[in-house]
Coordinates of C-alpha atoms in Angstrom, one line a residue:
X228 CA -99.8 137.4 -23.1
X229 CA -99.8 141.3 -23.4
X230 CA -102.7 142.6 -24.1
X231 CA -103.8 143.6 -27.6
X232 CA -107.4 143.4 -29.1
X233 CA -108.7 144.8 -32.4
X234 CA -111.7 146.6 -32.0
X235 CA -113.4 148.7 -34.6
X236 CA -114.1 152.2 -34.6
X237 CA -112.5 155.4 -33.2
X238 CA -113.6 158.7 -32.7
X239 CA -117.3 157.1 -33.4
X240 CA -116.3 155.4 -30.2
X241 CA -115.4 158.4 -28.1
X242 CA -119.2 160.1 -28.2
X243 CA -120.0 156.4 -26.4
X244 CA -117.5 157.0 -23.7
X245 CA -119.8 159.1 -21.5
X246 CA -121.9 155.7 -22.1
X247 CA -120.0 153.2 -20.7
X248 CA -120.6 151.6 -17.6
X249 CA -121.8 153.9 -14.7
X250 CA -118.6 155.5 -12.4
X251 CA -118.0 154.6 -9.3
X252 CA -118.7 157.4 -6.2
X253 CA -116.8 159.3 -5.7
X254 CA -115.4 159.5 -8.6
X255 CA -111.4 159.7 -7.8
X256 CA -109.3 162.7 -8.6
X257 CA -106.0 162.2 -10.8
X258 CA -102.8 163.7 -10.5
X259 CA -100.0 162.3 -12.9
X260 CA -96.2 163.2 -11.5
X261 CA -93.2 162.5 -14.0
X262 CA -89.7 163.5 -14.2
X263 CA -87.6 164.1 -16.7
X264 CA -84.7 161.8 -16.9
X265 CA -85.0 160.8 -13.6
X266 CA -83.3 157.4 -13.2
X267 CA -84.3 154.3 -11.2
X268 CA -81.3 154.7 -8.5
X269 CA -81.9 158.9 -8.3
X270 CA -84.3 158.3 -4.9
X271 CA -83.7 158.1 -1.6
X272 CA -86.0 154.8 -1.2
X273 CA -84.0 153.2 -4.0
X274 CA -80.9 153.2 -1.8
X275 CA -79.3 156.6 -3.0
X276 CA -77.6 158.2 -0.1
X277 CA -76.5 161.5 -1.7
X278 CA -80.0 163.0 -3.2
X279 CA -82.5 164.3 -0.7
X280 CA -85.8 163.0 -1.6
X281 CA -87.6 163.4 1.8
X282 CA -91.4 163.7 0.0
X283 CA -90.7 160.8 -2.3
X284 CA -89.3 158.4 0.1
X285 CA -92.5 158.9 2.0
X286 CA -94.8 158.5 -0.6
X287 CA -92.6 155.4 -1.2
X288 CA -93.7 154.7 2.9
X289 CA -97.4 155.6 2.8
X290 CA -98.4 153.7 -0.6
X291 CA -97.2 151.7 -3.1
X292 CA -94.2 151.4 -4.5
X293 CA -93.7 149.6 -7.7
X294 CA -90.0 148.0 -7.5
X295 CA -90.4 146.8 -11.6
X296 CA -91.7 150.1 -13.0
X297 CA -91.1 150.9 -16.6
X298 CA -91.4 153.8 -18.9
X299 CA -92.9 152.8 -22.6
X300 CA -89.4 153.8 -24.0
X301 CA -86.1 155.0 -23.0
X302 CA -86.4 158.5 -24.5
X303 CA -89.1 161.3 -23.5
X304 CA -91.6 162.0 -26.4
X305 CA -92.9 158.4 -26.5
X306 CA -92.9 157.7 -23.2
X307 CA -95.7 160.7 -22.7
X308 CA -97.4 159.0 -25.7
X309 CA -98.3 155.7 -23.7
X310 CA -99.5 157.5 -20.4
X311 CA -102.1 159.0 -21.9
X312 CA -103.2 156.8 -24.3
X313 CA -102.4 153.5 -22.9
X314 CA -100.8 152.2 -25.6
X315 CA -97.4 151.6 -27.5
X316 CA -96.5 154.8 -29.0
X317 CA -95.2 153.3 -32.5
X318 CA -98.9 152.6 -32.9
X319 CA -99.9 156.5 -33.6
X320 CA -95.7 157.2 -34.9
X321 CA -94.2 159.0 -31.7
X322 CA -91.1 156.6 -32.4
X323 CA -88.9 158.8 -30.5
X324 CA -87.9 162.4 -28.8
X325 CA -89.2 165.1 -31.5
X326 CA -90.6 162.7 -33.7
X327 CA -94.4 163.0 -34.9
X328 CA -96.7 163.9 -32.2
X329 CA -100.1 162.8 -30.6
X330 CA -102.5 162.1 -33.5
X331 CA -106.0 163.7 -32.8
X332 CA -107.1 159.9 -33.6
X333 CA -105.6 158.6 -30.3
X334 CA -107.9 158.6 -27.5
X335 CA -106.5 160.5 -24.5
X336 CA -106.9 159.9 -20.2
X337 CA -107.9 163.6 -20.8
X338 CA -110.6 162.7 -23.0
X339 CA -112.1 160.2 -21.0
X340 CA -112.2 162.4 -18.1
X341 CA -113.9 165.0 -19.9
X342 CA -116.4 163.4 -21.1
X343 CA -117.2 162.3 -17.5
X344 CA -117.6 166.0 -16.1
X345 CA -113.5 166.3 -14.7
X346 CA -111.3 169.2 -15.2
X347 CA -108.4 168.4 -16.9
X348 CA -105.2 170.6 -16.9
X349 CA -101.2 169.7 -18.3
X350 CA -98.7 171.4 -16.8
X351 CA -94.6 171.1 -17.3
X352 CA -93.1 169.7 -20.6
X353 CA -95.5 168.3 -23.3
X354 CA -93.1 167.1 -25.9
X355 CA -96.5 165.9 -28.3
X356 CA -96.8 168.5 -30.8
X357 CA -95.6 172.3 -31.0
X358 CA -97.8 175.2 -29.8
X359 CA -96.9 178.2 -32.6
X360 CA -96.3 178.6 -35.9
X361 CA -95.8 181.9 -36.1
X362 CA -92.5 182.3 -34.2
X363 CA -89.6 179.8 -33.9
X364 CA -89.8 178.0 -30.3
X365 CA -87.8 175.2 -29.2
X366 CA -86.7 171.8 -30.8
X367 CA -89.2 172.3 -33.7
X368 CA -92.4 174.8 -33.4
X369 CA -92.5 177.6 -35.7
X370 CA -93.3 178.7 -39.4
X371 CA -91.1 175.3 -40.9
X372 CA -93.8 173.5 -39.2
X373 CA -97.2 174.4 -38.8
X374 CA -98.5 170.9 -39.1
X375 CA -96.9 170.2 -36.1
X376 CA -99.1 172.8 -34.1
X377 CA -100.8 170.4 -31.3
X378 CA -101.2 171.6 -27.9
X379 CA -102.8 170.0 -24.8
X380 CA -106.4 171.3 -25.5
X381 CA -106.6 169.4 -28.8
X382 CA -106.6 166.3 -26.5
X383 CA -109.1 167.0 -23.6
X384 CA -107.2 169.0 -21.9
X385 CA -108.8 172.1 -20.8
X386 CA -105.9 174.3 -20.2
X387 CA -102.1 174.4 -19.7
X388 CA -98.8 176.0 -18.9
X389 CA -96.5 174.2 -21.3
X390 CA -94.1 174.1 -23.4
X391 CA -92.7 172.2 -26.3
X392 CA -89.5 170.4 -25.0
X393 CA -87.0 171.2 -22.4
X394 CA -85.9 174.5 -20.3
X395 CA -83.5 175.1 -17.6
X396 CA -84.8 174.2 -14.2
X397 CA -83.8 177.5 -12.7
X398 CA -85.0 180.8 -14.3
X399 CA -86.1 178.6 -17.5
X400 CA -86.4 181.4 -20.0
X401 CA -82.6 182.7 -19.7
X402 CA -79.2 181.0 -19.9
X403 CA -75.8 182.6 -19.3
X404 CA -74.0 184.6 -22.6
X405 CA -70.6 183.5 -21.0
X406 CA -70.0 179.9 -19.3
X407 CA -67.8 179.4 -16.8
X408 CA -65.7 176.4 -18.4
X409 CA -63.4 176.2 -15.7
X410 CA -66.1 175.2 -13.2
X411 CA -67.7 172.9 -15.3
X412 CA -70.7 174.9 -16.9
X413 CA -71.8 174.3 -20.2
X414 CA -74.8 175.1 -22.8
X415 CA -75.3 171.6 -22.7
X416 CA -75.1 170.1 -19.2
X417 CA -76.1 173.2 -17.2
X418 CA -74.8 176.4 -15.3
X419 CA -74.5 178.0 -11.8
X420 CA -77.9 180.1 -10.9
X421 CA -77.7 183.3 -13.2
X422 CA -77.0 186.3 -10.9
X423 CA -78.7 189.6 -11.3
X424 CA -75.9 191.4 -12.7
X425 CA -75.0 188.4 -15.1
X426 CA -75.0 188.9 -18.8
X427 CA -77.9 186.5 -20.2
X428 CA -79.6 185.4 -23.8
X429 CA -82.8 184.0 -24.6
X430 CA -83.3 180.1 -24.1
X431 CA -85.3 179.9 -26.8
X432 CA -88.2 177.8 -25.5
X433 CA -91.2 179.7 -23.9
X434 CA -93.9 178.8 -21.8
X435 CA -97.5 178.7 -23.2
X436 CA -101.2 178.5 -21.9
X437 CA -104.7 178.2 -24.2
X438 CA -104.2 182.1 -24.5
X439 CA -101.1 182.5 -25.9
X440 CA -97.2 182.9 -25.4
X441 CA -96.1 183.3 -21.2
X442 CA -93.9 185.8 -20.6
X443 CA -93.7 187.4 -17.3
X444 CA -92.9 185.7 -13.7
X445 CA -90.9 183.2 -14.9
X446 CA -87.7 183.3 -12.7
X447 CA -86.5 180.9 -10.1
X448 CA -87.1 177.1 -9.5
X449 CA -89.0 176.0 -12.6
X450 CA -90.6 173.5 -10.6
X451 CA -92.3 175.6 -8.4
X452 CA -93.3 178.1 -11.7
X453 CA -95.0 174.2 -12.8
X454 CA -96.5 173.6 -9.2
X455 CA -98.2 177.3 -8.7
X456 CA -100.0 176.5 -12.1
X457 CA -101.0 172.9 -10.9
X458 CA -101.7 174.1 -7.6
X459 CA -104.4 177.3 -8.8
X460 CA -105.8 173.9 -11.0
X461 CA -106.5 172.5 -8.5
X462 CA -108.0 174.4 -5.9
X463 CA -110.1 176.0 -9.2
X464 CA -111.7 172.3 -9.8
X465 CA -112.4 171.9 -5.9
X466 CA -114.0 175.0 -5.1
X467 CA -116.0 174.5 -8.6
X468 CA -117.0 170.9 -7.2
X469 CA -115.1 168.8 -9.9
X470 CA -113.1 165.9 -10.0
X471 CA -109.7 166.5 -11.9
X472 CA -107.0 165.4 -13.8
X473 CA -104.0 167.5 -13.7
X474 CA -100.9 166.0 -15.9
X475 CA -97.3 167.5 -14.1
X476 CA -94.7 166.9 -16.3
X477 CA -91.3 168.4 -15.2
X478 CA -88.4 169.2 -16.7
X479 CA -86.1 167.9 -13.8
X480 CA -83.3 166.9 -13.9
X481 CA -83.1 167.0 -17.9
X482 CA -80.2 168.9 -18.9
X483 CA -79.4 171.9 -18.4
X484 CA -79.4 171.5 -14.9
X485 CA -79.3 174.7 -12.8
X486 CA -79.9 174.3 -9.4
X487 CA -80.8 177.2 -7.3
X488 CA -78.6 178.4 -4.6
X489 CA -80.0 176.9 -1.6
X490 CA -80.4 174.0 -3.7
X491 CA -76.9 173.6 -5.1
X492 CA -75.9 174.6 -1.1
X493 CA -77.4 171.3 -0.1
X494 CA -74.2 169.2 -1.7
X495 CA -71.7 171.8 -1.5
X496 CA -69.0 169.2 -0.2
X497 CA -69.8 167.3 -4.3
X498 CA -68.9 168.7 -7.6
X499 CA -70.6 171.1 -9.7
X500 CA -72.0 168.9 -11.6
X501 CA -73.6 167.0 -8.9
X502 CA -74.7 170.1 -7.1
X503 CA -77.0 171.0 -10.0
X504 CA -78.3 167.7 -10.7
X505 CA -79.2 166.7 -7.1
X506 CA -80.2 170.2 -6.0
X507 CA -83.5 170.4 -8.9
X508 CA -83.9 166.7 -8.2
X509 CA -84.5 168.1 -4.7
X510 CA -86.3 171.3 -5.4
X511 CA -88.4 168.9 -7.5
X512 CA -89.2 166.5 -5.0
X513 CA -90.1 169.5 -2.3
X514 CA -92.8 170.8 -5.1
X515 CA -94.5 166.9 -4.6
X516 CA -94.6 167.6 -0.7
X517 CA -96.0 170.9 -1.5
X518 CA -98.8 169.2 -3.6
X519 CA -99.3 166.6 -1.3
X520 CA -100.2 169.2 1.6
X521 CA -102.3 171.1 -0.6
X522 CA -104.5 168.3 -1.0
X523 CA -104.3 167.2 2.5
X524 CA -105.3 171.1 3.4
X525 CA -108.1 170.9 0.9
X526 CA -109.4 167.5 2.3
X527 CA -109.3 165.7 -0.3
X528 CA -106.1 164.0 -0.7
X529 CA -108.0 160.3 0.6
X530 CA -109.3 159.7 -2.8
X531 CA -107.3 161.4 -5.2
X532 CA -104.8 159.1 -6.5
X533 CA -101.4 160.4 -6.9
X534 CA -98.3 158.5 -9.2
X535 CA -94.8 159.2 -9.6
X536 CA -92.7 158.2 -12.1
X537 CA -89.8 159.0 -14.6
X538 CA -90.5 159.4 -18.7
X539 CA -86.8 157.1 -19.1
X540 CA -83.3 156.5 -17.4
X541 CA -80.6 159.0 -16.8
X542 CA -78.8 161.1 -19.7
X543 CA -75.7 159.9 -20.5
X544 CA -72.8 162.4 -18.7
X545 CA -74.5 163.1 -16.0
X546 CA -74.5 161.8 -12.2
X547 CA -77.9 160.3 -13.1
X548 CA -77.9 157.0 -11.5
X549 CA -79.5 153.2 -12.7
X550 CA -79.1 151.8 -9.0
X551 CA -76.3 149.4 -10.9
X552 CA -79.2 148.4 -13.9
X553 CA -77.5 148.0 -16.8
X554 CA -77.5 150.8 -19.5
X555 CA -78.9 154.3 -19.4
X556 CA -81.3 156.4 -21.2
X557 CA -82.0 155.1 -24.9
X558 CA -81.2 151.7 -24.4
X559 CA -84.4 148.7 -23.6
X560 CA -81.8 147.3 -21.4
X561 CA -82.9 148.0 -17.1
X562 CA -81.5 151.1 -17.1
X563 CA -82.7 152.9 -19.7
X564 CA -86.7 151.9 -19.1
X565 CA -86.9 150.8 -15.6
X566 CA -88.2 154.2 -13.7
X567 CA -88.9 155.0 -10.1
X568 CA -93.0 154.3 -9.8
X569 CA -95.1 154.7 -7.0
X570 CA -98.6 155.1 -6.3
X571 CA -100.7 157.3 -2.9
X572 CA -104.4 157.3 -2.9
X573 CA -105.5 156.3 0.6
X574 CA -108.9 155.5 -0.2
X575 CA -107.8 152.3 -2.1
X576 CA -104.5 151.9 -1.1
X577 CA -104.8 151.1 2.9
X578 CA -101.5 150.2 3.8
X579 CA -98.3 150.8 2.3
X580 CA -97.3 148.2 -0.1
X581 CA -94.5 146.9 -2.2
X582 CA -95.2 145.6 -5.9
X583 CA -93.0 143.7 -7.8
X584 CA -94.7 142.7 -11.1
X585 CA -93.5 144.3 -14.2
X586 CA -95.5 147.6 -14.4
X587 CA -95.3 150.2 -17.4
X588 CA -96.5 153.2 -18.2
X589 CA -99.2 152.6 -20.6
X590 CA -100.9 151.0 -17.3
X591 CA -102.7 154.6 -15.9
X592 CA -105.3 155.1 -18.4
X593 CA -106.5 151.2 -18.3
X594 CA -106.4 151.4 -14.5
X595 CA -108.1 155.4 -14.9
X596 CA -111.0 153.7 -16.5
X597 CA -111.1 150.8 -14.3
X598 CA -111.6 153.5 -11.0
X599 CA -114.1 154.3 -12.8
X600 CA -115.9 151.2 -13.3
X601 CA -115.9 151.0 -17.2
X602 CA -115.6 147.7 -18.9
X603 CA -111.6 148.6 -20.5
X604 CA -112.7 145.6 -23.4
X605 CA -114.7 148.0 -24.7
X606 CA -112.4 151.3 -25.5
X607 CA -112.4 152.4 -28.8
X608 CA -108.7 151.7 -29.0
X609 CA -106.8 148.5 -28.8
X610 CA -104.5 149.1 -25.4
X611 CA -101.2 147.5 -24.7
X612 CA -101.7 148.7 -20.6
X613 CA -103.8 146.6 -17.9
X614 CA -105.5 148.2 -14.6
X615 CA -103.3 148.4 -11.7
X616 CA -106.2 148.2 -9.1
X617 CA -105.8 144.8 -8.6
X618 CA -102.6 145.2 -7.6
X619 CA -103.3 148.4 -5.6
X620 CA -106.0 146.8 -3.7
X621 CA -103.7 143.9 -2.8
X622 CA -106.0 141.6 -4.2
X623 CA -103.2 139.9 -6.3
X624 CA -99.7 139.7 -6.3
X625 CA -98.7 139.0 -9.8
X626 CA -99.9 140.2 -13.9
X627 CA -100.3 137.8 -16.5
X628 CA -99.0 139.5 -19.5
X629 CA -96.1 140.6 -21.5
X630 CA -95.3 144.2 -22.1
X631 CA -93.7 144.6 -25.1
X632 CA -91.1 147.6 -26.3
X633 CA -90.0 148.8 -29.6
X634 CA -87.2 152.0 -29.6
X635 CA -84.9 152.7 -32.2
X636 CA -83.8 149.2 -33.6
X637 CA -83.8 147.2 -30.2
X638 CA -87.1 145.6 -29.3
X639 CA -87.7 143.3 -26.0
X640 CA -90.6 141.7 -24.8
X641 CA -90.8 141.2 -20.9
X642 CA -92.8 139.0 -18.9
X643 CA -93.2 138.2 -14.9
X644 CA -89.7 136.8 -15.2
X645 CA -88.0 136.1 -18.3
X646 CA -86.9 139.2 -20.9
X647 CA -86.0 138.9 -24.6
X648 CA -84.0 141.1 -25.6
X649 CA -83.2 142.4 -29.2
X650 CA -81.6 144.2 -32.2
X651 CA -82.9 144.7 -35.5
X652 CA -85.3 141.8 -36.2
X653 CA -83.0 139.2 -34.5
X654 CA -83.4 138.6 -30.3
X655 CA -79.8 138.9 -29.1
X656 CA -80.1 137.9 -25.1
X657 CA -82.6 136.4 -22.6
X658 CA -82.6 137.0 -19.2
X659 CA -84.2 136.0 -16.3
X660 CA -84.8 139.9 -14.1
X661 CA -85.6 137.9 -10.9
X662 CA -82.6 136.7 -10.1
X663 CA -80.6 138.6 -12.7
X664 CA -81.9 142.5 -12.4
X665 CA -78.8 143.8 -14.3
X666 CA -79.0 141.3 -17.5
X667 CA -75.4 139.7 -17.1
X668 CA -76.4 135.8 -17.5
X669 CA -78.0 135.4 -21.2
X670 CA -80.0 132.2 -21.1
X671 CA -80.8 132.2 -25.0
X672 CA -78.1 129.2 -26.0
X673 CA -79.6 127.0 -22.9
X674 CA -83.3 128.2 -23.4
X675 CA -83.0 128.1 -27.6
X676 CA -87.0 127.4 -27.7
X677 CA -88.5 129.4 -25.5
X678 CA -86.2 132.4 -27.0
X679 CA -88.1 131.7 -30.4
X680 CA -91.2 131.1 -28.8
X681 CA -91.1 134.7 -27.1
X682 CA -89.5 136.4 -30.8
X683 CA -92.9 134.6 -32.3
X684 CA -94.6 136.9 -29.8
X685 CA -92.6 139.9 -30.4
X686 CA -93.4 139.9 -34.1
X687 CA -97.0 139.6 -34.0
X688 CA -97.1 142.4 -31.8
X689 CA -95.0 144.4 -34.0
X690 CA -97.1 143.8 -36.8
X691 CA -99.9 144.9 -34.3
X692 CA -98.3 147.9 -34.1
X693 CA -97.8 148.4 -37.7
X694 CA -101.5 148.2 -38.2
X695 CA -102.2 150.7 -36.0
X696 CA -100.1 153.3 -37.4
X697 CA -101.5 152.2 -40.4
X698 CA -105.2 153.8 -39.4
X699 CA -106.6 149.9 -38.9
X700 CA -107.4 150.9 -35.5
X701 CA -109.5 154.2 -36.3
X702 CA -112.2 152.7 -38.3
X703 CA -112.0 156.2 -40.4
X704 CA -110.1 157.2 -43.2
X705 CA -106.8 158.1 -41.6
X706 CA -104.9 161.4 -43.8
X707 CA -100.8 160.9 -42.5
X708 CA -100.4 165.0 -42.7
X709 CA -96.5 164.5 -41.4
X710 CA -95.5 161.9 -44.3
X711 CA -94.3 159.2 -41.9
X712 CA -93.7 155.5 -42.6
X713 CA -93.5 152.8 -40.4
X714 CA -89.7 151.9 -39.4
X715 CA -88.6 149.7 -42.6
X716 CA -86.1 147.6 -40.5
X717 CA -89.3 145.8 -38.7
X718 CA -90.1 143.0 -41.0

């Protein structure tokens, strides 16, 4: 069964957190890595032989590697929703990209962490609320939206460099005033690397930290720009004796993609399109090396637990690739919600290690607190996640739960084995993943029971989710400042 448990109380509960159960020491350091759009086949250790991923393949070598990983939902916004909250995001209304944001309600990883003495730091895309309202930036900050104002430090965070949504992963503040159409460039999909001479505009999205609007050194790899601010982070905490938490969101490979030139040099006998996407895929994956041997030359990567993952599947029109899973970004089919995922933190995981139980996003905080040695039963907040140390400490092999998902009108409910699949309020397909990874064989005429069985499932967690959003789960008044309602189609 997945997990979901109705307890009362809210932020009443978060001035208990520092109560719980005693931490284990040392406490364990936290890094959370994701991409942007990354897909399941777009690594080296998931058999593709174009992209160089040389620092993820070996993190896929060293520790664990999760071969049934999944993002909380095929698009962004929601995704980031469930890692640090640990639950479904349709329970606090992120019900997809630039929809609501993270409600001050929801208890955050950052929170926690806080409260138990760590630094906390978000770095990359946020994607969970807007950061102005006194000057248009991005998808939606601005004056039309002041309600929307929610950055980072609102959530336990105790600084940032951040922005709202998405910039171009090469000199992210500027794109080109003329696109060479010929070659393949476009506002949408990406560019060449702007040259000094080059006539540029304004992207439109800026970079922000607790003290306002970024605005200088912001050229090259955007990735490293993310990584220098990580990296300061983290030698701060260390030489200030605190455990952290810093939160690395990038922006690779989202569109547009613009890969620097040595980057794009890498593939120079592919296309253009391929250059850009495979060279910030690879200038990304040389920033995780870079953080891996700053923690190894600050002696303390053995018990800081670093994970990888991907916020959904690969944008449609672009060389992104599934491995063969069926589907792409958007879609609750394989390839839209099965990411890479992998796991290094020496002091608990030993020996490298392979996991193939059904994993998801909403897992880290659940798995946070367990490190930590608090009883999860008694978070404020129902959570849809389970701890991963089990698993990580090899002292099991399987999880016995569901995961359920909800994104724009498909729903599927998936389980060690067997997947339901959905639209609307009817299930359309089962599938069995084990022997059937990319959903061709649909088992729901032969298996006619156990299809209704599972929808029976499905629903009650649906309305579990309704409830939520509905402020059940606060144990407060709950004041809906963005006017949102719960999808109608979900009966």
């Amino acid at each position: 069964m997945f997990r979901v448990a109705i307890f009362a109380g809210c932020l009443a509960g978060l001035a208990s957190v520092a109560g719980w159960a005693q931490a284990q020491t040392p406490r364990p350091n936290i890094v959370l890595i994701m991409a942007d759009d990354l897909g399941w086949g777009d690594v080296g250790y998931n058999g593709n032989t174009v992209i160089r991923t040389p620092h993820l393949d070996r993190m896929a070598a060293e520790g664990a590697r999760f071969d049934r990983f999944y993002a909380a939902a095929p698009v962004c916004s929601p995704t980031r929703a469930s890692c640090l909250t640990g639950r479904h995001p349709f329970r606090s209304g992120v019900f997809g990209a630039n929809t609501g944001m993270l409600r001050a309600e929801e208890v955050t990883i950052a929170e926690v962490l806080k409260a138990e003495g760590y630094a906390t730091g978000h770095f990359g895309k946020w994607h969970l609320g807007t950061f102005t309202s006194t000057m248009r930036d991005s998808n939606r900050g601005g004056p039309d939206n002041p309600q929307l104002v929610n950055p980072p430090t609102r959530h336990g965070f105790d600084t940032y460099f951040s922005t709202e949504a998405k910039v171009p992963t090469w000199d992210p503040m500027k794109r080109p005033a003329r696109f060479d159409e010929s070659l393949g460039e476009s506002r949408r999909f990406g560019w060449r690397a702007l040259q000094a001479s080059q006539p540029a505009e304004v992207y439109g999205t800026s970079y922000w930290s607790p003290d306002g609007r970024v605005s200088d050194d912001l050229e090259g790899c955007d990735s490293r720009l993310i990584m220098d601010h990580a990296v300061e982070f983290i030698r701060d905490a260390r030489d200030s004796g605190k455990p952290f938490l810093a939160v690395i969101w990038f922006h690779a490979p989202h569109l547009p993609c613009v890969a620097g030139p040595e980057y794009a040099a890498m593939y120079e006998d592919h296309d253009f399109k391929m250059q850009q996407f495979a060279g910030c895929i690879t200038a990304l994956d040389e920033q995780v090396g870079r953080l891996r041997k700053t923690l190894s030359d600050l002696q303390i990567d053995q018990n800081t637990m670093v994970c990888f993952t991907s916020d959904n599947g690969p944008e449609n029109g672009t060389p992104g690739s599934t491995g063969g899973l069926r589907d792409r970004k958007r879609s609750l089919h394989e390839g839209g919600i099965r990411v890479p995922g992998l796991v290094v933190w020496p002091a608990v995981v030993r020996k490298p290690i392979i996991i193939t139980a059904p994993c998801v996003t909403s897992d880290y905080l659940p798995t946070v607190l367990n490190a930590l040695g608090k009883d999860i039963d008694k978070h404020p907040l129902p959570l849809d996640g389970a701890s991963l140390l089990p698993l990580l400490r090899g002292e099991t092999k399987t999880m016995r739960r569901r995961i359920a998902f909800v994104s724009g009108r498909q729903m599927a409910l998936m389980g060690p084995a067997l997947k339901l699949y959905g639209r609307g309020n009817q299930p359309d397909a089962l599938f069995d993943i084990t022997v059937d990874e990319t959903e061709r064989n649909d088992l729901s005429a032969a298996a006619a029971n156990r299809l209704s069985a599972l929808q029976s499932e499905l629903d009650a967690w649906l309305e579990s989710c309704r409830a939520s959003f509905e402020g059940k789960d606060y144990g407060t008044p709950w004041n809906d400042q963005l006017n949102q309602t719960f999808p109608s189609w979900i009966k």
